[in-house]
């Protein structure tokens, strides 16, 4: 079984749900407490043993590359001032030489097209896809849980979670065979089903382990829901010849592509930070009393 070494992070989305800030700030650089969403996502990937991260970007997103670059001017100042902890933190955020690559999507043809753009970087090995809007608080991290499932059953793994009532038409929804704990073989999947037609209440929540044959399934460039090239459709095609399992992961998801989701993430993560929890709780309680 080949090790999962690479991850694709599709970040090219325009962020229409978080306008107007997304006009000038890539949505995945919006902050949760004191760092961008992508900082948590990269940490999740690294903790799962990922050695290379391929960002699929769009125009106006150069700030993502800058964020993960070294910043010698700031590093020198922190060193001179003896702020060693902050310096170590900054150095940890930066990509190691060769760890990250940036591929332009060019045109916004959908998630399936974004993943297909990574085919030359990934080559002939299994890889992870992380949807960075979906910030997950989990221990071990969600991608680590997905890789553990992959090491157990092989094939392709799709992380799922229960869908809030009446929301299934917004997501990819899976159909499952008999469950074994949190894992179940998948028997089907559909992207954005018409209300009332969803095959289960479990939606695809943004972490995948895929075999490289997915690129062939994507190369047909068939359009699906919303006129976009959908990853779900390509997975459904690949399912005819390969095993897929759904993993209901253990943790909490914050949809940071949504204004209230981003706010919830900020509150939840601040309340979990040892250095901020007490002050954050006091401030939130005061606001709620007002
Ligand atoms: C994408 C996927 C969908 C998944 C969702 C999770 O949809 O196509 O299967 O359930 O992300 O957020 P999008 O949010 O891009 O419409």
PDB file of C-alpha atoms and ligand atoms in Angstrom:
ATOM      1  CA  UNK A   1       0.000   0.000   0.000  1.00  0.00           C
ATOM      2  CA  UNK A   2       1.453   3.358  -1.053  1.00  0.00           C
ATOM      3  CA  UNK A   3       1.755   6.025   1.637  1.00  0.00           C
ATOM      4  CA  UNK A   4      -0.343   9.222   1.344  1.00  0.00           C
ATOM      5  CA  UNK A   5       2.350  11.898   1.029  1.00  0.00           C
ATOM      6  CA  UNK A   6       0.680  14.738  -0.843  1.00  0.00           C
ATOM      7  CA  UNK A   7      -2.383  16.888  -0.307  1.00  0.00           C
ATOM      8  CA  UNK A   8      -4.330  19.140  -2.665  1.00  0.00           C
ATOM      9  CA  UNK A   9      -5.893  22.287  -1.195  1.00  0.00           C
ATOM     10  CA  UNK A  10      -8.340  23.923  -3.626  1.00  0.00           C
ATOM     11  CA  UNK A  11      -8.417  27.570  -2.543  1.00  0.00           C
ATOM     12  CA  UNK A  12      -9.431  29.301  -5.781  1.00  0.00           C
ATOM     13  CA  UNK A  13     -13.098  29.867  -4.814  1.00  0.00           C
ATOM     14  CA  UNK A  14     -14.230  33.482  -5.035  1.00  0.00           C
ATOM     15  CA  UNK A  15     -15.712  33.560  -1.544  1.00  0.00           C
ATOM     16  CA  UNK A  16     -19.028  35.083  -2.557  1.00  0.00           C
ATOM     17  CA  UNK A  17     -20.538  34.001   0.784  1.00  0.00           C
ATOM     18  CA  UNK A  18     -18.035  36.169   2.652  1.00  0.00           C
ATOM     19  CA  UNK A  19     -18.171  39.327   0.571  1.00  0.00           C
ATOM     20  CA  UNK A  20     -17.190  42.120   0.807  1.00  0.00           C
ATOM     21  CA  UNK A  21     -14.013  41.075   2.704  1.00  0.00           C
ATOM     22  CA  UNK A  22     -13.301  38.431   0.039  1.00  0.00           C
ATOM     23  CA  UNK A  23     -12.888  41.224  -2.545  1.00  0.00           C
ATOM     24  CA  UNK A  24      -9.330  41.774  -1.391  1.00  0.00           C
ATOM     25  CA  UNK A  25      -8.539  38.958   1.075  1.00  0.00           C
ATOM     26  CA  UNK A  26      -8.608  35.338  -0.099  1.00  0.00           C
ATOM     27  CA  UNK A  27     -11.377  33.729   1.962  1.00  0.00           C
ATOM     28  CA  UNK A  28      -9.091  31.033   3.340  1.00  0.00           C
ATOM     29  CA  UNK A  29      -6.797  33.720   4.755  1.00  0.00           C
ATOM     30  CA  UNK A  30      -9.590  35.124   6.920  1.00  0.00           C
ATOM     31  CA  UNK A  31      -8.607  34.824  10.544  1.00  0.00           C
ATOM     32  CA  UNK A  32      -9.682  32.430  13.228  1.00  0.00           C
ATOM     33  CA  UNK A  33      -8.347  34.073  16.410  1.00  0.00           C
ATOM     34  CA  UNK A  34      -4.835  35.174  15.377  1.00  0.00           C
ATOM     35  CA  UNK A  35      -4.026  33.133  12.284  1.00  0.00           C
ATOM     36  CA  UNK A  36      -5.601  32.383   8.913  1.00  0.00           C
ATOM     37  CA  UNK A  37      -7.869  29.393   8.388  1.00  0.00           C
ATOM     38  CA  UNK A  38      -5.153  27.919   6.156  1.00  0.00           C
ATOM     39  CA  UNK A  39      -2.713  27.822   9.060  1.00  0.00           C
ATOM     40  CA  UNK A  40      -4.949  25.293  10.860  1.00  0.00           C
ATOM     41  CA  UNK A  41      -5.476  23.334   7.638  1.00  0.00           C
ATOM     42  CA  UNK A  42      -1.741  23.081   6.934  1.00  0.00           C
ATOM     43  CA  UNK A  43      -1.157  22.021  10.555  1.00  0.00           C
ATOM     44  CA  UNK A  44      -3.783  19.265  10.131  1.00  0.00           C
ATOM     45  CA  UNK A  45      -2.056  18.067   6.938  1.00  0.00           C
ATOM     46  CA  UNK A  46       1.419  18.083   8.513  1.00  0.00           C
ATOM     47  CA  UNK A  47       0.160  16.235  11.606  1.00  0.00           C
ATOM     48  CA  UNK A  48      -1.169  13.523   9.261  1.00  0.00           C
ATOM     49  CA  UNK A  49       2.299  13.061   7.753  1.00  0.00           C
ATOM     50  CA  UNK A  50       1.714  15.026   4.546  1.00  0.00           C
ATOM     51  CA  UNK A  51       5.047  15.992   2.961  1.00  0.00           C
ATOM     52  CA  UNK A  52       3.844  18.134   0.068  1.00  0.00           C
ATOM     53  CA  UNK A  53       0.922  20.520  -0.217  1.00  0.00           C
ATOM     54  CA  UNK A  54      -0.341  21.674  -3.592  1.00  0.00           C
ATOM     55  CA  UNK A  55      -2.528  24.786  -3.441  1.00  0.00           C
ATOM     56  CA  UNK A  56      -4.860  25.312  -6.392  1.00  0.00           C
ATOM     57  CA  UNK A  57      -5.186  29.074  -6.523  1.00  0.00           C
ATOM     58  CA  UNK A  58      -6.869  31.806  -8.550  1.00  0.00           C
ATOM     59  CA  UNK A  59      -6.085  35.399  -9.417  1.00  0.00           C
ATOM     60  CA  UNK A  60      -5.645  37.782  -6.497  1.00  0.00           C
ATOM     61  CA  UNK A  61      -4.526  35.070  -4.085  1.00  0.00           C
ATOM     62  CA  UNK A  62      -0.811  35.796  -4.031  1.00  0.00           C
ATOM     63  CA  UNK A  63      -1.111  36.622  -0.323  1.00  0.00           C
ATOM     64  CA  UNK A  64      -1.431  32.872   0.376  1.00  0.00           C
ATOM     65  CA  UNK A  65       2.042  32.269  -1.028  1.00  0.00           C
ATOM     66  CA  UNK A  66       3.386  35.237   0.941  1.00  0.00           C
ATOM     67  CA  UNK A  67       1.859  33.925   4.178  1.00  0.00           C
ATOM     68  CA  UNK A  68       3.725  30.617   3.900  1.00  0.00           C
ATOM     69  CA  UNK A  69       6.984  32.273   2.834  1.00  0.00           C
ATOM     70  CA  UNK A  70       9.821  33.181   5.217  1.00  0.00           C
ATOM     71  CA  UNK A  71       9.949  36.799   6.408  1.00  0.00           C
ATOM     72  CA  UNK A  72      13.601  37.523   7.291  1.00  0.00           C
ATOM     73  CA  UNK A  73      12.915  41.207   8.098  1.00  0.00           C
ATOM     74  CA  UNK A  74      10.407  40.316  10.825  1.00  0.00           C
ATOM     75  CA  UNK A  75      12.462  37.306  11.944  1.00  0.00           C
ATOM     76  CA  UNK A  76      15.541  39.548  12.455  1.00  0.00           C
ATOM     77  CA  UNK A  77      13.554  41.997  14.571  1.00  0.00           C
ATOM     78  CA  UNK A  78      12.118  39.218  16.757  1.00  0.00           C
ATOM     79  CA  UNK A  79      15.594  37.695  17.149  1.00  0.00           C
ATOM     80  CA  UNK A  80      17.095  41.059  18.129  1.00  0.00           C
ATOM     81  CA  UNK A  81      14.337  41.599  20.684  1.00  0.00           C
ATOM     82  CA  UNK A  82      14.730  38.116  22.113  1.00  0.00           C
ATOM     83  CA  UNK A  83      11.130  37.168  21.250  1.00  0.00           C
ATOM     84  CA  UNK A  84      12.105  33.564  20.734  1.00  0.00           C
ATOM     85  CA  UNK A  85       8.664  31.996  21.160  1.00  0.00           C
ATOM     86  CA  UNK A  86       7.078  34.214  18.524  1.00  0.00           C
ATOM     87  CA  UNK A  87      10.062  33.643  16.228  1.00  0.00           C
ATOM     88  CA  UNK A  88       9.719  29.868  16.561  1.00  0.00           C
ATOM     89  CA  UNK A  89       6.007  30.152  15.836  1.00  0.00           C
ATOM     90  CA  UNK A  90       6.646  32.204  12.698  1.00  0.00           C
ATOM     91  CA  UNK A  91       9.299  29.800  11.461  1.00  0.00           C
ATOM     92  CA  UNK A  92       6.887  26.909  12.036  1.00  0.00           C
ATOM     93  CA  UNK A  93       4.188  28.568   9.927  1.00  0.00           C
ATOM     94  CA  UNK A  94       6.452  28.930   6.888  1.00  0.00           C
ATOM     95  CA  UNK A  95       6.601  26.205   4.271  1.00  0.00           C
ATOM     96  CA  UNK A  96       9.817  24.191   4.342  1.00  0.00           C
ATOM     97  CA  UNK A  97      11.858  24.397   1.115  1.00  0.00           C
ATOM     98  CA  UNK A  98       9.979  22.348  -1.510  1.00  0.00           C
ATOM     99  CA  UNK A  99       7.040  21.578   0.793  1.00  0.00           C
ATOM    100  CA  UNK A 100       4.479  23.682  -1.060  1.00  0.00           C
ATOM    101  CA  UNK A 101       3.553  24.301  -4.656  1.00  0.00           C
ATOM    102  CA  UNK A 102       1.012  26.669  -6.183  1.00  0.00           C
ATOM    103  CA  UNK A 103      -0.922  25.825  -9.340  1.00  0.00           C
ATOM    104  CA  UNK A 104      -3.308  28.255 -11.020  1.00  0.00           C
ATOM    105  CA  UNK A 105      -6.740  26.969 -11.908  1.00  0.00           C
ATOM    106  CA  UNK A 106      -7.123  29.663 -14.569  1.00  0.00           C
ATOM    107  CA  UNK A 107     -10.883  29.391 -14.927  1.00  0.00           C
ATOM    108  CA  UNK A 108     -13.410  28.550 -12.205  1.00  0.00           C
ATOM    109  CA  UNK A 109     -14.843  25.302 -13.558  1.00  0.00           C
ATOM    110  CA  UNK A 110     -15.597  23.683 -10.193  1.00  0.00           C
ATOM    111  CA  UNK A 111     -13.989  21.492  -7.534  1.00  0.00           C
ATOM    112  CA  UNK A 112     -13.410  18.542  -9.875  1.00  0.00           C
ATOM    113  CA  UNK A 113     -11.533  20.784 -12.285  1.00  0.00           C
ATOM    114  CA  UNK A 114      -9.473  22.274  -9.428  1.00  0.00           C
ATOM    115  CA  UNK A 115      -8.365  18.808  -8.284  1.00  0.00           C
ATOM    116  CA  UNK A 116      -7.591  17.781 -11.880  1.00  0.00           C
ATOM    117  CA  UNK A 117      -5.211  20.785 -12.118  1.00  0.00           C
ATOM    118  CA  UNK A 118      -2.976  19.030  -9.539  1.00  0.00           C
ATOM    119  CA  UNK A 119      -2.445  15.879 -11.655  1.00  0.00           C
ATOM    120  CA  UNK A 120       1.168  16.647 -12.668  1.00  0.00           C
ATOM    121  CA  UNK A 121       2.158  17.528  -9.105  1.00  0.00           C
ATOM    122  CA  UNK A 122       0.549  14.399  -7.642  1.00  0.00           C
ATOM    123  CA  UNK A 123       1.614  11.828 -10.259  1.00  0.00           C
ATOM    124  CA  UNK A 124       0.869   8.149  -9.738  1.00  0.00           C
ATOM    125  CA  UNK A 125       0.189   7.874  -5.994  1.00  0.00           C
ATOM    126  CA  UNK A 126      -2.741   8.145  -3.582  1.00  0.00           C
ATOM    127  CA  UNK A 127      -3.261  11.650  -2.236  1.00  0.00           C
ATOM    128  CA  UNK A 128      -5.429  13.700   0.085  1.00  0.00           C
ATOM    129  CA  UNK A 129      -7.829  16.508  -0.773  1.00  0.00           C
ATOM    130  CA  UNK A 130      -8.712  19.016   1.938  1.00  0.00           C
ATOM    131  CA  UNK A 131     -11.468  21.591   1.429  1.00  0.00           C
ATOM    132  CA  UNK A 132     -10.076  24.487   3.448  1.00  0.00           C
ATOM    133  CA  UNK A 133     -13.444  26.186   4.081  1.00  0.00           C
ATOM    134  CA  UNK A 134     -14.272  23.292   6.367  1.00  0.00           C
ATOM    135  CA  UNK A 135     -12.233  23.865   9.500  1.00  0.00           C
ATOM    136  CA  UNK A 136     -12.381  20.796  11.722  1.00  0.00           C
ATOM    137  CA  UNK A 137     -11.604  20.548  15.387  1.00  0.00           C
ATOM    138  CA  UNK A 138     -10.671  16.920  15.958  1.00  0.00           C
ATOM    139  CA  UNK A 139      -8.145  14.908  17.918  1.00  0.00           C
ATOM    140  CA  UNK A 140      -6.470  13.152  16.177  1.00  0.00           C
ATOM    141  CA  UNK A 141      -6.944  15.533  13.256  1.00  0.00           C
ATOM    142  CA  UNK A 142      -9.517  14.604  10.642  1.00  0.00           C
ATOM    143  CA  UNK A 143      -6.952  13.865   7.947  1.00  0.00           C
ATOM    144  CA  UNK A 144      -5.082  11.588  10.386  1.00  0.00           C
ATOM    145  CA  UNK A 145      -8.372   9.740  11.005  1.00  0.00           C
ATOM    146  CA  UNK A 146      -8.905   9.429   7.233  1.00  0.00           C
ATOM    147  CA  UNK A 147      -5.379   8.104   6.662  1.00  0.00           C
ATOM    148  CA  UNK A 148      -5.800   5.574   9.490  1.00  0.00           C
ATOM    149  CA  UNK A 149      -9.007   4.390   7.759  1.00  0.00           C
ATOM    150  CA  UNK A 150      -7.147   4.191   4.426  1.00  0.00           C
ATOM    151  CA  UNK A 151      -4.399   2.116   6.026  1.00  0.00           C
ATOM    152  CA  UNK A 152      -7.095  -0.268   7.290  1.00  0.00           C
ATOM    153  CA  UNK A 153      -9.266  -0.730   4.181  1.00  0.00           C
ATOM    154  CA  UNK A 154      -7.294   0.781   1.252  1.00  0.00           C
ATOM    155  CA  UNK A 155      -8.956   2.225  -1.838  1.00  0.00           C
ATOM    156  CA  UNK A 156     -10.585   5.649  -1.506  1.00  0.00           C
ATOM    157  CA  UNK A 157     -11.872   7.306   1.673  1.00  0.00           C
ATOM    158  CA  UNK A 158     -14.450  10.093   1.865  1.00  0.00           C
ATOM    159  CA  UNK A 159     -15.015  11.813   5.223  1.00  0.00           C
ATOM    160  CA  UNK A 160     -18.689  12.423   5.984  1.00  0.00           C
ATOM    161  CA  UNK A 161     -20.850  13.808   8.773  1.00  0.00           C
ATOM    162  CA  UNK A 162     -24.568  14.168   9.527  1.00  0.00           C
ATOM    163  CA  UNK A 163     -26.264  16.886   7.537  1.00  0.00           C
ATOM    164  CA  UNK A 164     -28.459  19.464   9.278  1.00  0.00           C
ATOM    165  CA  UNK A 165     -32.139  18.977   8.414  1.00  0.00           C
ATOM    166  CA  UNK A 166     -33.183  20.392   5.064  1.00  0.00           C
ATOM    167  CA  UNK A 167     -29.595  21.205   3.957  1.00  0.00           C
ATOM    168  CA  UNK A 168     -28.751  18.093   1.891  1.00  0.00           C
ATOM    169  CA  UNK A 169     -29.316  19.887  -1.428  1.00  0.00           C
ATOM    170  CA  UNK A 170     -26.231  22.048  -0.712  1.00  0.00           C
ATOM    171  CA  UNK A 171     -23.772  19.143  -0.422  1.00  0.00           C
ATOM    172  CA  UNK A 172     -22.513  15.869  -1.802  1.00  0.00           C
ATOM    173  CA  UNK A 173     -24.525  13.069  -0.147  1.00  0.00           C
ATOM    174  CA  UNK A 174     -23.424   9.436   0.164  1.00  0.00           C
ATOM    175  CA  UNK A 175     -25.255   6.085   0.108  1.00  0.00           C
ATOM    176  CA  UNK A 176     -23.759   3.420   2.367  1.00  0.00           C
ATOM    177  CA  UNK A 177     -23.623  -0.320   2.882  1.00  0.00           C
ATOM    178  CA  UNK A 178     -23.347  -1.942   6.306  1.00  0.00           C
ATOM    179  CA  UNK A 179     -21.384   0.110   8.846  1.00  0.00           C
ATOM    180  CA  UNK A 180     -18.445  -1.172  10.828  1.00  0.00           C
ATOM    181  CA  UNK A 181     -18.042   1.456  13.537  1.00  0.00           C
ATOM    182  CA  UNK A 182     -17.345   4.774  11.861  1.00  0.00           C
ATOM    183  CA  UNK A 183     -16.508   3.161   8.490  1.00  0.00           C
ATOM    184  CA  UNK A 184     -18.898   1.918   5.832  1.00  0.00           C
ATOM    185  CA  UNK A 185     -18.496   0.838   2.209  1.00  0.00           C
ATOM    186  CA  UNK A 186     -20.062   3.372  -0.111  1.00  0.00           C
ATOM    187  CA  UNK A 187     -22.668   2.267  -2.622  1.00  0.00           C
ATOM    188  CA  UNK A 188     -23.296   5.620  -4.262  1.00  0.00           C
ATOM    189  CA  UNK A 189     -23.004   9.378  -4.004  1.00  0.00           C
ATOM    190  CA  UNK A 190     -24.763  12.350  -5.506  1.00  0.00           C
ATOM    191  CA  UNK A 191     -23.830  16.018  -5.665  1.00  0.00           C
ATOM    192  CA  UNK A 192     -26.516  18.469  -4.522  1.00  0.00           C
ATOM    193  CA  UNK A 193     -29.519  16.117  -4.688  1.00  0.00           C
ATOM    194  CA  UNK A 194     -32.940  17.643  -5.276  1.00  0.00           C
ATOM    195  CA  UNK A 195     -34.725  18.081  -1.910  1.00  0.00           C
ATOM    196  CA  UNK A 196     -36.288  14.813  -0.769  1.00  0.00           C
ATOM    197  CA  UNK A 197     -34.145  12.593  -3.042  1.00  0.00           C
ATOM    198  CA  UNK A 198     -31.009  12.341  -0.846  1.00  0.00           C
ATOM    199  CA  UNK A 199     -29.873   8.731  -0.288  1.00  0.00           C
ATOM    200  CA  UNK A 200     -28.863   9.334   3.379  1.00  0.00           C
ATOM    201  CA  UNK A 201     -28.348  12.136   5.892  1.00  0.00           C
ATOM    202  CA  UNK A 202     -24.550  12.033   5.564  1.00  0.00           C
ATOM    203  CA  UNK A 203     -22.752  14.709   3.586  1.00  0.00           C
ATOM    204  CA  UNK A 204     -19.249  14.837   2.183  1.00  0.00           C
ATOM    205  CA  UNK A 205     -17.545  17.190   4.569  1.00  0.00           C
ATOM    206  CA  UNK A 206     -14.228  18.038   2.978  1.00  0.00           C
ATOM    207  CA  UNK A 207     -11.473  15.441   3.503  1.00  0.00           C
ATOM    208  CA  UNK A 208     -10.738  12.755   0.920  1.00  0.00           C
ATOM    209  CA  UNK A 209      -8.094  10.107   0.243  1.00  0.00           C
ATOM    210  CA  UNK A 210      -8.132   9.378  -3.477  1.00  0.00           C
ATOM    211  CA  UNK A 211      -6.331   7.054  -5.840  1.00  0.00           C
ATOM    212  CA  UNK A 212      -4.591   8.678  -8.830  1.00  0.00           C
ATOM    213  CA  UNK A 213      -7.082   7.091 -11.264  1.00  0.00           C
ATOM    214  CA  UNK A 214      -9.435   9.895 -10.214  1.00  0.00           C
ATOM    215  CA  UNK A 215      -7.550  12.138 -12.666  1.00  0.00           C
ATOM    216  CA  UNK A 216      -8.636   9.948 -15.557  1.00  0.00           C
ATOM    217  CA  UNK A 217     -12.238  10.087 -14.305  1.00  0.00           C
ATOM    218  CA  UNK A 218     -11.928  13.891 -14.119  1.00  0.00           C
ATOM    219  CA  UNK A 219     -10.339  14.284 -17.535  1.00  0.00           C
ATOM    220  CA  UNK A 220     -13.710  13.825 -19.272  1.00  0.00           C
ATOM    221  CA  UNK A 221     -14.505  17.335 -17.923  1.00  0.00           C
ATOM    222  CA  UNK A 222     -18.188  16.403 -17.673  1.00  0.00           C
ATOM    223  CA  UNK A 223     -20.302  19.100 -16.135  1.00  0.00           C
ATOM    224  CA  UNK A 224     -22.653  18.268 -13.285  1.00  0.00           C
ATOM    225  CA  UNK A 225     -24.611  20.180 -10.640  1.00  0.00           C
ATOM    226  CA  UNK A 226     -24.497  23.955 -11.176  1.00  0.00           C
ATOM    227  CA  UNK A 227     -22.805  23.502 -14.574  1.00  0.00           C
ATOM    228  CA  UNK A 228     -19.514  22.730 -12.769  1.00  0.00           C
ATOM    229  CA  UNK A 229     -17.072  19.832 -13.100  1.00  0.00           C
ATOM    230  CA  UNK A 230     -17.860  18.001  -9.862  1.00  0.00           C
ATOM    231  CA  UNK A 231     -15.420  15.847  -7.899  1.00  0.00           C
ATOM    232  CA  UNK A 232     -18.405  13.837  -6.614  1.00  0.00           C
ATOM    233  CA  UNK A 233     -19.396  12.824 -10.180  1.00  0.00           C
ATOM    234  CA  UNK A 234     -15.846  11.677 -10.967  1.00  0.00           C
ATOM    235  CA  UNK A 235     -15.723   9.678  -7.710  1.00  0.00           C
ATOM    236  CA  UNK A 236     -19.072   8.073  -8.601  1.00  0.00           C
ATOM    237  CA  UNK A 237     -17.568   7.011 -11.961  1.00  0.00           C
ATOM    238  CA  UNK A 238     -14.404   5.664 -10.303  1.00  0.00           C
ATOM    239  CA  UNK A 239     -16.579   3.736  -7.842  1.00  0.00           C
ATOM    240  CA  UNK A 240     -17.480   1.335 -10.682  1.00  0.00           C
ATOM    241  CA  UNK A 241     -13.906   0.010 -10.634  1.00  0.00           C
ATOM    242  CA  UNK A 242     -12.552   0.934  -7.178  1.00  0.00           C
ATOM    243  CA  UNK A 243     -13.481   0.614  -3.527  1.00  0.00           C
ATOM    244  CA  UNK A 244     -14.790   3.675  -1.686  1.00  0.00           C
ATOM    245  CA  UNK A 245     -15.433   3.889   2.052  1.00  0.00           C
ATOM    246  CA  UNK A 246     -17.130   6.668   3.964  1.00  0.00           C
ATOM    247  CA  UNK A 247     -15.655   7.608   7.332  1.00  0.00           C
ATOM    248  CA  UNK A 248     -17.875   9.412   9.819  1.00  0.00           C
ATOM    249  CA  UNK A 249     -15.130  11.323  11.578  1.00  0.00           C
ATOM    250  CA  UNK A 250     -14.993  12.204  15.263  1.00  0.00           C
ATOM    251  CA  UNK A 251     -14.888  15.991  15.726  1.00  0.00           C
ATOM    252  CA  UNK A 252     -16.632  19.296  15.043  1.00  0.00           C
ATOM    253  CA  UNK A 253     -16.800  21.129  11.698  1.00  0.00           C
ATOM    254  CA  UNK A 254     -16.926  24.905  11.217  1.00  0.00           C
ATOM    255  CA  UNK A 255     -17.882  26.044   7.718  1.00  0.00           C
ATOM    256  CA  UNK A 256     -15.655  29.118   7.492  1.00  0.00           C
ATOM    257  CA  UNK A 257     -16.901  29.955   4.003  1.00  0.00           C
ATOM    258  CA  UNK A 258     -19.996  31.221   5.797  1.00  0.00           C
ATOM    259  CA  UNK A 259     -20.163  34.350   7.975  1.00  0.00           C
ATOM    260  CA  UNK A 260     -21.773  32.724  11.007  1.00  0.00           C
ATOM    261  CA  UNK A 261     -19.616  29.610  10.625  1.00  0.00           C
ATOM    262  CA  UNK A 262     -16.497  31.796  10.718  1.00  0.00           C
ATOM    263  CA  UNK A 263     -17.782  33.613  13.787  1.00  0.00           C
ATOM    264  CA  UNK A 264     -18.507  30.296  15.536  1.00  0.00           C
ATOM    265  CA  UNK A 265     -14.985  29.101  14.729  1.00  0.00           C
ATOM    266  CA  UNK A 266     -13.494  32.273  16.196  1.00  0.00           C
ATOM    267  CA  UNK A 267     -15.456  31.930  19.415  1.00  0.00           C
ATOM    268  CA  UNK A 268     -14.834  28.189  19.766  1.00  0.00           C
ATOM    269  CA  UNK A 269     -11.098  28.375  19.041  1.00  0.00           C
ATOM    270  CA  UNK A 270     -10.595  31.407  21.308  1.00  0.00           C
ATOM    271  CA  UNK A 271     -12.324  29.533  24.144  1.00  0.00           C
ATOM    272  CA  UNK A 272      -9.906  26.625  23.638  1.00  0.00           C
ATOM    273  CA  UNK A 273      -6.749  28.754  23.716  1.00  0.00           C
ATOM    274  CA  UNK A 274      -5.127  28.591  27.160  1.00  0.00           C
ATOM    275  CA  UNK A 275      -3.710  32.127  26.779  1.00  0.00           C
ATOM    276  CA  UNK A 276      -7.044  33.671  25.719  1.00  0.00           C
ATOM    277  CA  UNK A 277      -9.838  31.510  27.125  1.00  0.00           C
ATOM    278  CA  UNK A 278     -10.531  33.445  30.329  1.00  0.00           C
ATOM    279  CA  UNK A 279     -10.536  36.895  28.703  1.00  0.00           C
ATOM    280  CA  UNK A 280     -12.554  35.620  25.727  1.00  0.00           C
ATOM    281  CA  UNK A 281     -15.181  34.048  27.986  1.00  0.00           C
ATOM    282  CA  UNK A 282     -15.495  37.230  30.022  1.00  0.00           C
ATOM    283  CA  UNK A 283     -15.886  39.365  26.883  1.00  0.00           C
ATOM    284  CA  UNK A 284     -18.485  37.039  25.335  1.00  0.00           C
ATOM    285  CA  UNK A 285     -20.494  36.790  28.544  1.00  0.00           C
ATOM    286  CA  UNK A 286     -20.482  40.580  28.917  1.00  0.00           C
ATOM    287  CA  UNK A 287     -21.759  40.961  25.351  1.00  0.00           C
ATOM    288  CA  UNK A 288     -24.523  38.432  25.931  1.00  0.00           C
ATOM    289  CA  UNK A 289     -25.603  40.208  29.145  1.00  0.00           C
ATOM    290  CA  UNK A 290     -25.775  43.631  27.429  1.00  0.00           C
TER     291      UNK A 290
HETATM  292  C1  LIG B   1     -18.228  20.879  -2.181  1.00  0.00           C
HETATM  293  C2  LIG B   1     -18.411  19.433  -2.642  1.00  0.00           C
HETATM  294  C3  LIG B   1     -19.529  18.768  -1.845  1.00  0.00           C
HETATM  295  C4  LIG B   1     -19.255  18.873  -0.358  1.00  0.00           C
HETATM  296  C5  LIG B   1     -19.036  20.352   0.032  1.00  0.00           C
HETATM  297  C6  LIG B   1     -18.611  20.473   1.480  1.00  0.00           C
HETATM  298  O1  LIG B   1     -19.368  21.622  -2.539  1.00  0.00           O
HETATM  299  O2  LIG B   1     -18.708  19.421  -4.024  1.00  0.00           O
HETATM  300  O3  LIG B   1     -19.643  17.411  -2.216  1.00  0.00           O
HETATM  301  O4  LIG B   1     -20.321  18.313   0.386  1.00  0.00           O
HETATM  302  O5  LIG B   1     -18.010  20.954  -0.779  1.00  0.00           O
HETATM  303  O6  LIG B   1     -18.515  21.832   1.818  1.00  0.00           O
HETATM  304  P1  LIG B   1     -19.358  23.243  -2.604  1.00  0.00           P
HETATM  305  O7  LIG B   1     -19.352  23.707  -1.179  1.00  0.00           O
HETATM  306  O8  LIG B   1     -18.128  23.639  -3.330  1.00  0.00           O
HETATM  307  O9  LIG B   1     -20.621  23.608  -3.318  1.00  0.00           O
END
